[in-house]
mmCIF file of C-alpha atoms in Angstrom:
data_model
loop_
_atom_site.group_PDB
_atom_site.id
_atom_site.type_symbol
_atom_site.label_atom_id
_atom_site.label_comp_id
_atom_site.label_asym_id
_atom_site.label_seq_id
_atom_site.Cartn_x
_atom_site.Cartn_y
_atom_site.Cartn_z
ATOM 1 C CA UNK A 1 100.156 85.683 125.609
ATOM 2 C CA UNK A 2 101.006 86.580 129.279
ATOM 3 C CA UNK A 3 99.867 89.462 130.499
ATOM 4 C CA UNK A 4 101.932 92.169 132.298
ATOM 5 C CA UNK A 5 100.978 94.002 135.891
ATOM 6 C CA UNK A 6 98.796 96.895 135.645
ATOM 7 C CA UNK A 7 100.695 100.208 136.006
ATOM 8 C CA UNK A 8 98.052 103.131 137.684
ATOM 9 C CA UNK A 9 100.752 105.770 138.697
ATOM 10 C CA UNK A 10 100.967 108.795 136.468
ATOM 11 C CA UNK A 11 104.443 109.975 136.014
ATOM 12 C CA UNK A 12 105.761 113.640 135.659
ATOM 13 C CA UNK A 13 106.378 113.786 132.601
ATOM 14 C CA UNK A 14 109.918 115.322 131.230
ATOM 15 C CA UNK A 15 110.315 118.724 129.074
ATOM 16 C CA UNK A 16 110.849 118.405 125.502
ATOM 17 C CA UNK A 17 114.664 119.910 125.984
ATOM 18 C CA UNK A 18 115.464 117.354 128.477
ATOM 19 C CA UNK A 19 114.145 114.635 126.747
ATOM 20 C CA UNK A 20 115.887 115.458 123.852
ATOM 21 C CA UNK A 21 119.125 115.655 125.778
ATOM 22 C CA UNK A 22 118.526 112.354 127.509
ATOM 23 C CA UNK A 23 118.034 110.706 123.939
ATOM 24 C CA UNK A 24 121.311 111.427 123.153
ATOM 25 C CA UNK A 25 123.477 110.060 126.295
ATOM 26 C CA UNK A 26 121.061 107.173 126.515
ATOM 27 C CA UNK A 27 122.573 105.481 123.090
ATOM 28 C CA UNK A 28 125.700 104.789 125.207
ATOM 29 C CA UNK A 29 124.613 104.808 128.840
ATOM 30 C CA UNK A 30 124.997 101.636 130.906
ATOM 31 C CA UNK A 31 122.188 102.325 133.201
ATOM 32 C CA UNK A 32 118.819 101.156 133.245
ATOM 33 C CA UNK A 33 116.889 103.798 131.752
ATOM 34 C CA UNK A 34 115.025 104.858 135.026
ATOM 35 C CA UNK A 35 116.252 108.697 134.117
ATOM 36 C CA UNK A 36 114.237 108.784 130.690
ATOM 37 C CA UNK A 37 117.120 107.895 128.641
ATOM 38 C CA UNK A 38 116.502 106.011 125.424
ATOM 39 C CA UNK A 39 117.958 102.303 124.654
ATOM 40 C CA UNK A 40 117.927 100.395 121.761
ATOM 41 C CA UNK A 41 116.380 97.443 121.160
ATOM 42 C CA UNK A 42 116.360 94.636 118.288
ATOM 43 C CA UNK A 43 116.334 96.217 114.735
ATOM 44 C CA UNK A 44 117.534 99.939 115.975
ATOM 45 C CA UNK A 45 114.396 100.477 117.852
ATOM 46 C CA UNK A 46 115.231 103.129 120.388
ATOM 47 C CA UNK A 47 112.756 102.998 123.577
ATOM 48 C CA UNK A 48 112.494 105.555 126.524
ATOM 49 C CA UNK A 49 112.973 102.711 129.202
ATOM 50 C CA UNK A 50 116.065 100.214 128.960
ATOM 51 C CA UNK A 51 114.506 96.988 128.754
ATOM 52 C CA UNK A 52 110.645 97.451 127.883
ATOM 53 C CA UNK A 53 108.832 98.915 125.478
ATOM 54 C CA UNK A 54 106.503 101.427 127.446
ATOM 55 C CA UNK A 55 102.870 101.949 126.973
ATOM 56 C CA UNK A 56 100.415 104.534 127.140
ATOM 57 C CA UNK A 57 97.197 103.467 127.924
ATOM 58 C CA UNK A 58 93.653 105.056 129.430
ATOM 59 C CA UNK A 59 91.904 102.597 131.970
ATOM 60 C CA UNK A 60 89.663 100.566 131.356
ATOM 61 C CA UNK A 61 88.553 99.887 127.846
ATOM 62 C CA UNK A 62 87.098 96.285 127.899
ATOM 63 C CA UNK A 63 87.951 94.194 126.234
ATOM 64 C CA UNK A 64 91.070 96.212 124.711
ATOM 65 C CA UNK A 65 92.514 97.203 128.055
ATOM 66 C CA UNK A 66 91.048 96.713 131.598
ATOM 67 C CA UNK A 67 92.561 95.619 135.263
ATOM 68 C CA UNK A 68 91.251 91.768 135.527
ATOM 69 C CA UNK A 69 92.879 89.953 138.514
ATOM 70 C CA UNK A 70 95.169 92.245 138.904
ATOM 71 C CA UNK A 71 96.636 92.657 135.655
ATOM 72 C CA UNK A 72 96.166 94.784 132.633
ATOM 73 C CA UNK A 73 94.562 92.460 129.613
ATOM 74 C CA UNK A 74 92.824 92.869 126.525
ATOM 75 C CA UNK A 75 92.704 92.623 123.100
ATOM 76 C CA UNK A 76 95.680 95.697 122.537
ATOM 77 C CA UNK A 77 97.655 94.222 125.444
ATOM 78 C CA UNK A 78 98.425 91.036 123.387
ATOM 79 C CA UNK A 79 98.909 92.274 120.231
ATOM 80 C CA UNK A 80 101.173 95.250 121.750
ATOM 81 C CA UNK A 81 102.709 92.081 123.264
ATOM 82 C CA UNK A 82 103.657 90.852 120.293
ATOM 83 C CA UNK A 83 106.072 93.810 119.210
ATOM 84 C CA UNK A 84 107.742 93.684 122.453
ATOM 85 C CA UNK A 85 108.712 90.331 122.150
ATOM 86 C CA UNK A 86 109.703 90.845 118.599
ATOM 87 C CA UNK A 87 112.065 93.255 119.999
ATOM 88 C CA UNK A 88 113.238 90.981 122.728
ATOM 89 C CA UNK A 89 111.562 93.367 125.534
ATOM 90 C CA UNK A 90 108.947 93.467 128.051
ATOM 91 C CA UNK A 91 105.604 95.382 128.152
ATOM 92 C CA UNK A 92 104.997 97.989 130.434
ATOM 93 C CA UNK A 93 102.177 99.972 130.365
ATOM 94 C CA UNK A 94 100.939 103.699 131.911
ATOM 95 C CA UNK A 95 97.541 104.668 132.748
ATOM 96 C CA UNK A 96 97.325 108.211 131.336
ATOM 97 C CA UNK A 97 94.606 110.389 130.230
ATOM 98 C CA UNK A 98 92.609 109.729 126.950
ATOM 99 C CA UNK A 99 93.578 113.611 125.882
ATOM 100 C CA UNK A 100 96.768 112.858 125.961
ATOM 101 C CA UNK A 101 96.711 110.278 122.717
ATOM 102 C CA UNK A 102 95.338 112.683 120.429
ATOM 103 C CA UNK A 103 97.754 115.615 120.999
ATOM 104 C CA UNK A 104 100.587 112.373 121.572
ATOM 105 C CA UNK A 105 101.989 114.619 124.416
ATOM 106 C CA UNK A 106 103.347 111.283 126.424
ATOM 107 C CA UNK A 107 104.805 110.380 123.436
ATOM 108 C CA UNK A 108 106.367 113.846 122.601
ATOM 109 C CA UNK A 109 107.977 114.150 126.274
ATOM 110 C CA UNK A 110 109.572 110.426 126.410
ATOM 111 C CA UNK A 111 106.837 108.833 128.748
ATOM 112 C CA UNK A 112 106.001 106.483 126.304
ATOM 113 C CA UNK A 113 106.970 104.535 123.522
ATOM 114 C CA UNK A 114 103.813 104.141 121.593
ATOM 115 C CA UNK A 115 100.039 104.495 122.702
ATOM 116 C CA UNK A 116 97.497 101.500 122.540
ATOM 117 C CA UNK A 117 93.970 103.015 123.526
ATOM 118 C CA UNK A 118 91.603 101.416 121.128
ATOM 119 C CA UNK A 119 91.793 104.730 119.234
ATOM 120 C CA UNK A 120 90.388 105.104 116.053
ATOM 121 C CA UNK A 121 92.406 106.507 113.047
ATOM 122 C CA UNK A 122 91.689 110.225 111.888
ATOM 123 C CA UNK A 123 92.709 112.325 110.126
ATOM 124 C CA UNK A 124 92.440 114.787 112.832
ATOM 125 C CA UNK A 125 94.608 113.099 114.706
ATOM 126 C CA UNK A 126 97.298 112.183 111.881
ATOM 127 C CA UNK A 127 98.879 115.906 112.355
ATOM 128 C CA UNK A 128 99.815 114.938 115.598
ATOM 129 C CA UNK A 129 101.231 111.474 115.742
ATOM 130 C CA UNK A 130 101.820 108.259 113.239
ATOM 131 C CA UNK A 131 99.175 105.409 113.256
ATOM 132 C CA UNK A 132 99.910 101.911 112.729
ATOM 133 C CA UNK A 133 98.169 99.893 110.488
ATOM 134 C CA UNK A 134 94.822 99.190 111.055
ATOM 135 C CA UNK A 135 94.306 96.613 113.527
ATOM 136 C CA UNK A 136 90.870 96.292 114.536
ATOM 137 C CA UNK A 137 87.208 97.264 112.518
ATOM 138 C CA UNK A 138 84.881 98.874 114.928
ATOM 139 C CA UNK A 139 80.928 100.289 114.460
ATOM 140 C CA UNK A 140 79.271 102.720 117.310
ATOM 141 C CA UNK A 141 76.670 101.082 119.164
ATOM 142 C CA UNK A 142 73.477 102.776 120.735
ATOM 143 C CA UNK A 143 72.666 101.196 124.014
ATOM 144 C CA UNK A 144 69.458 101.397 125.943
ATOM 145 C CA UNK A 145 67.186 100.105 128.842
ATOM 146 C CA UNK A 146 64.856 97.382 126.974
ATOM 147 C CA UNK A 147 61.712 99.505 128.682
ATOM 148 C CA UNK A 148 63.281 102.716 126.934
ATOM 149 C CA UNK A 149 61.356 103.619 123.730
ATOM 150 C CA UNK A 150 64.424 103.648 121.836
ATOM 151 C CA UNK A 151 64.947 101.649 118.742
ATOM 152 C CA UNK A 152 67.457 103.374 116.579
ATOM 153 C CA UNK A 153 70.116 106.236 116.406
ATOM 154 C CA UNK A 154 67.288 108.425 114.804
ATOM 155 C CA UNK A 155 65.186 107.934 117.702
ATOM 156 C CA UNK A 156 67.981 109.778 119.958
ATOM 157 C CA UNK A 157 67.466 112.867 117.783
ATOM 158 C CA UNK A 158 62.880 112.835 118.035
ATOM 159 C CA UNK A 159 61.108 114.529 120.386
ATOM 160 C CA UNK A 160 61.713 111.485 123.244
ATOM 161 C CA UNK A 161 63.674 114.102 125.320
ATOM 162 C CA UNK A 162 66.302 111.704 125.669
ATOM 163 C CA UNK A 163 69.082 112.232 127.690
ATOM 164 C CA UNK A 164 71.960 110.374 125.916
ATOM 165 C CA UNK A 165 75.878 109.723 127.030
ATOM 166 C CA UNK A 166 79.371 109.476 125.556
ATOM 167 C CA UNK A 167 82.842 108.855 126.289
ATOM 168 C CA UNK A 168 84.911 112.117 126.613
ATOM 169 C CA UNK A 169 87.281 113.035 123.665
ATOM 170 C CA UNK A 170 85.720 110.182 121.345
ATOM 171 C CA UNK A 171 84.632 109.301 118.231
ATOM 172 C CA UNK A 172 81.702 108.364 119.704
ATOM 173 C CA UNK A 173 81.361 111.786 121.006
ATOM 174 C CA UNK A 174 81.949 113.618 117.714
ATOM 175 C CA UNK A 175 79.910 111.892 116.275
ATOM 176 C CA UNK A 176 76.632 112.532 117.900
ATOM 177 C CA UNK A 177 77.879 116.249 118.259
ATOM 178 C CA UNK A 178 77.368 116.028 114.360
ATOM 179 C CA UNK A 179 74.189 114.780 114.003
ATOM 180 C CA UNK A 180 72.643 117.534 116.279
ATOM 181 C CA UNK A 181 72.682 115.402 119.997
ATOM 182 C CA UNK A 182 74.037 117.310 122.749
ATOM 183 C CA UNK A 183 75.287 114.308 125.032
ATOM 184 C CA UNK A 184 76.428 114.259 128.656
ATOM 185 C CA UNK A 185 80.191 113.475 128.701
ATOM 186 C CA UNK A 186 81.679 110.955 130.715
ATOM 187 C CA UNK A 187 85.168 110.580 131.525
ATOM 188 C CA UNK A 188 85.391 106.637 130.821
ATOM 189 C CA UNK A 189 84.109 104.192 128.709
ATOM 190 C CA UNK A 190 82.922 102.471 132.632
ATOM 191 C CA UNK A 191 81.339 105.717 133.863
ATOM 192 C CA UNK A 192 79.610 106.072 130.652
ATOM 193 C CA UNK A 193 77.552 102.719 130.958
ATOM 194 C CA UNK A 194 77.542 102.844 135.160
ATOM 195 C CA UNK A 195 75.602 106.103 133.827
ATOM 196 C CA UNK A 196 73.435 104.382 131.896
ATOM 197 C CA UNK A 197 72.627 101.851 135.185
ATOM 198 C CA UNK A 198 72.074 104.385 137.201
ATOM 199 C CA UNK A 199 69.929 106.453 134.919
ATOM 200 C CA UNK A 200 71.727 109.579 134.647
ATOM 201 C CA UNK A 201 71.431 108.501 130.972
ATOM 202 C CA UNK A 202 68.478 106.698 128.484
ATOM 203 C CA UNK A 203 70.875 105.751 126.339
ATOM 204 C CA UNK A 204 74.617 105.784 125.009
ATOM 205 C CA UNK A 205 77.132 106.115 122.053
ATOM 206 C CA UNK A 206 79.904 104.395 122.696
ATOM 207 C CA UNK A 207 82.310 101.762 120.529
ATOM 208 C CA UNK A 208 80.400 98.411 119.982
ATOM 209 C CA UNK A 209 82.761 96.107 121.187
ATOM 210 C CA UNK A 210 82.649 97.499 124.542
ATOM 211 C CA UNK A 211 78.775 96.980 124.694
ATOM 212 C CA UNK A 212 79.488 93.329 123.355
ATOM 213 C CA UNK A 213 81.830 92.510 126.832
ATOM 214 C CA UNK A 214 79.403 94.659 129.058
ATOM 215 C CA UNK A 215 75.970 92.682 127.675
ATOM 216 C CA UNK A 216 78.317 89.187 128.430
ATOM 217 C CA UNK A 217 76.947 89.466 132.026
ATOM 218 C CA UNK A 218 73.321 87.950 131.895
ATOM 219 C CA UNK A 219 71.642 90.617 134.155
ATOM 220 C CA UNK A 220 72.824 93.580 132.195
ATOM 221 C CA UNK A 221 71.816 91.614 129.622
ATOM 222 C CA UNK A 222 68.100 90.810 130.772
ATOM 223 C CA UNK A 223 67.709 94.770 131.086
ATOM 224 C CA UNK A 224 69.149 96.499 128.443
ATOM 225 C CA UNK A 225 69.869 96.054 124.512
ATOM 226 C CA UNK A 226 71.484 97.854 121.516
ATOM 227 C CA UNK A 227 69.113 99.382 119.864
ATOM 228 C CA UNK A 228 71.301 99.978 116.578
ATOM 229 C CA UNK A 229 74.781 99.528 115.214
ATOM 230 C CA UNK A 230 76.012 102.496 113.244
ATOM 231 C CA UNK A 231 78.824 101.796 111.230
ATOM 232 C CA UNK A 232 80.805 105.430 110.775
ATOM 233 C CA UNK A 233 84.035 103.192 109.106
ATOM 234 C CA UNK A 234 86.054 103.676 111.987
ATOM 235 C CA UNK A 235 89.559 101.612 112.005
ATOM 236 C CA UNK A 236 91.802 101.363 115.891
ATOM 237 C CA UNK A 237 95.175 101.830 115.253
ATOM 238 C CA UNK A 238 98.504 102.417 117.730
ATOM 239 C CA UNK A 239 100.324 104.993 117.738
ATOM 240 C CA UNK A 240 104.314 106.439 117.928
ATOM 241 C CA UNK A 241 105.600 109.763 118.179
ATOM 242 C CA UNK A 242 105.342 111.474 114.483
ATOM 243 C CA UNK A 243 109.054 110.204 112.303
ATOM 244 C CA UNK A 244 109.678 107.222 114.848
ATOM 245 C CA UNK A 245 110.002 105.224 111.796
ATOM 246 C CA UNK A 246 111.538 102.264 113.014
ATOM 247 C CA UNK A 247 109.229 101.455 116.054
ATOM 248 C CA UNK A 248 106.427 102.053 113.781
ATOM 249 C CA UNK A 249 107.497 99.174 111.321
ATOM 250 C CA UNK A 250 108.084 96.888 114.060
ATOM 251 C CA UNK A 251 104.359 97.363 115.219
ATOM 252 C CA UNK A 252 102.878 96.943 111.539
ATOM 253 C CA UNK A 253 105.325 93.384 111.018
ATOM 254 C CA UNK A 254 104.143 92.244 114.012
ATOM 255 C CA UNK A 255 100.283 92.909 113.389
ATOM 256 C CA UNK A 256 100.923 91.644 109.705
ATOM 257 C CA UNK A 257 103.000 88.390 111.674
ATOM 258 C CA UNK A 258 100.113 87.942 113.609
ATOM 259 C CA UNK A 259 97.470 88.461 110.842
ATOM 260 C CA UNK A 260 99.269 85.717 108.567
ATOM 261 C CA UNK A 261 99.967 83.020 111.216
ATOM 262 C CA UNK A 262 96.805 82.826 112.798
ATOM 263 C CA UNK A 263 97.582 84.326 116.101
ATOM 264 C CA UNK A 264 95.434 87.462 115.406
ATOM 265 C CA UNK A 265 92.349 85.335 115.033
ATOM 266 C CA UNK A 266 93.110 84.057 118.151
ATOM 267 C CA UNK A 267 93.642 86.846 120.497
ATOM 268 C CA UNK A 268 90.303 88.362 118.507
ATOM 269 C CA UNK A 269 87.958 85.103 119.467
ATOM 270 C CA UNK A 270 89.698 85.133 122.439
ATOM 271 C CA UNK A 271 89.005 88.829 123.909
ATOM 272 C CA UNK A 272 85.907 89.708 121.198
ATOM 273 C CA UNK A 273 83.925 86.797 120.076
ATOM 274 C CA UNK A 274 83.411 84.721 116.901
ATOM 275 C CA UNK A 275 86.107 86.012 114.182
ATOM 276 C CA UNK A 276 84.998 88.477 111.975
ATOM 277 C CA UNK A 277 87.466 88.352 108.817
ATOM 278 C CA UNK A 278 87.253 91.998 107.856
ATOM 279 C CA UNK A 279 88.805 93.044 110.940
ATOM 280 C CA UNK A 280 91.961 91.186 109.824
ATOM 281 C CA UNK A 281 91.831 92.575 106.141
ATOM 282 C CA UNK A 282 91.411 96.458 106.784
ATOM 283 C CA UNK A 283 93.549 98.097 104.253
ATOM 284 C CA UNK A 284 97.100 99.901 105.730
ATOM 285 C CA UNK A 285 96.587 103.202 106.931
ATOM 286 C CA UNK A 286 97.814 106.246 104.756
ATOM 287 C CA UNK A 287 101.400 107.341 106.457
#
C-alpha cells in the first residue's frame, strides 16, 4: 500500500454547534470541505473533509504509526488504507494527542473521521466512542538493561527499588497502577524507551510490538532484553464517533476483506514479523 505524507499540525478544532451545522450544508455543498463540512463518500459514508477520509493519530507508535522518510507508515496506516480506498478516497492523517482517543473529542468536533492509534479495546473506553473489530492481538512487554537484575514482571514489584516507565494514558499504564507499581509517565511510546537509554528508567511497560521494532536495531539489542511478556488479553481496534454506523461497517468489511484475501497477513509480516494467526482470528468486538 502507498503511504500518505505525514500531517504534524494540530488544528483548532470546531464547537459541537458548528459542527453540527456544517454537517448539514455540507450534504449539498460544492466546495471542498476545507470549512469542516461533511461529504459523502461510496456507500453513504459521510466524512468531515471532501475527498479523504481523515485520521487521528498520536506520533510515533512503531510499527503502527511513525514518520519514516518522510511519511507516516505502519501497520494501522495500511489497513486504514484499505477503507479509504474502499470508499474511493484518500488518507489523511492528524497528529493529535493520545487523550484525545479515549474521550473521542476529535471525533466529536469533526476533526476526524475515525482514530487509528494502536488503541486497545475497553470497556472504559466503549462509553465514549465505537470500536471496530478487532484488528490486531497484543501482550505488554517488560523491557530492561541485560545488566539489570530484572527477570520478570514480579521482579518490578520486590524490593529492587526499581524505577520503572510507561506510556501516558495506556493500558500499559493501568496496568502496572494495578498491580501496586507507581511508574514514571512518559508522554510517548519514544520518550518512554529514550528513558530507558538514558536511565531515567530500569525498566518499562509498554505494548510488545513496539519493543519487537525497537530490539530490530542490533545495538539496542546487544544491551537490553524483555524480561517477560504479560499477556493482559488486550485487542487494538479503530475507532468512529459513537452511532457513525456506516463508516464503522466500512472499516470492519475492509479488515474482514483483508483478513480473507490474504492482504492482512501481509501488511502484518510486513510491519511486525512472522504471522501469528490469532491476530487475524480475534473474535468481533461487542457493539
Amino acid at each position: 500500500m502507498n503511504s500518505v505524507p505525514g500531517r504534524r499540525t494540530r488544528i483548532l478544532a470546531a464547537t459541537t454547534a458548528t459542527a453540527g451545522l456544517l454537517l448539514v450544508a455540507g450534504c449539498s455543498s460544492d466546495g471542498d470541505g476545507a470549512s469542516g463540512g461533511t461529504k459523502t463518500a461510496a456507500g453513504g459514508v459521510e466524512l468531515v473533509k471532501a475527498g479523504q477520509l481523515t485520521t487521528c493519530t498520536h506520533l510515533p507508535y512503531p510499527p503502527f504509526q511513525s514518520e519514516i522518510d518522510g511519511k507516516v507508515q505502519g501497520l494501522d496506516v495500511s489497513l486504514i488504507d484499505l477503507v479509504a480506498q474502499d470508499l474511493g478516497v484518500k488518507q489523511e492523517i492528524l497528529d493529535t494527542p493520545f487523550e484525545n482517543f479515549k474521550t473521542g473529542a476529535f471525533l466529536n468536533s469533526g476533526e476526524c473521521d475515525l482514530a487509528a492509534a494502536g488503541m486497545t479495546i475497553t470497556d472504559e473506553r466503549k462509553k465514549n466512542v465505537d470500536f471496530s473489530d478487532p484488528y490486531f492481538e497484543a501482550t505488554q512487554a517488560v523491557l530492561a538493561a541485560k545488566k539489570a537484575d530484572i527477570g520478570s514482571f514480579a521482579d518490578l514489584k520486590g524490593d529492587g527499588d526499581f524505577k520503572v516507565g510507561t506510556q501516558a494514558q495506556t493500558t500499559g499504564e493501568d496496568y502496572a497502577k494495578s498491580q501496586g507499581l507507581d511508574p514514571v509517565s512518559f508522554e510517548s511510546s519514544d520518550a518512554v524507551l529514550n528513558g530507558l537509554r538514558a536511565g531515567q528508567v530500569d525498566a518499562v511497560v509498554i505494548d510488545y510490538p513496539v519493543v519487537q521494532g525497537w530490539l530490530k536495531d542490533a545495538v539496542l539489542a546487544d544491551a537490553f532484553e524483555v524480561a517477560e511478556q504479560v499477556n493482559t488479553g488486550e485487542e487494538y481496534g479503530f475507532t468512529v464517533k459513537k452511532g457513525n454506523t456506516k463508516l464503522l461497517a466500512a472499516v470492519n468489511k475492509a479488515l474482514a476483506d483483508a483478513k480473507s484475501d490474504g492482504t492482512y497477513k501481509k501488511l502484518y509480516e510486513q510491519w511486525i514479523g512472522p504471522y501469528d494467526e490469532s491476530a487475524a482470528t480475534a473474535s468481533p468486538s461487542a457493539s
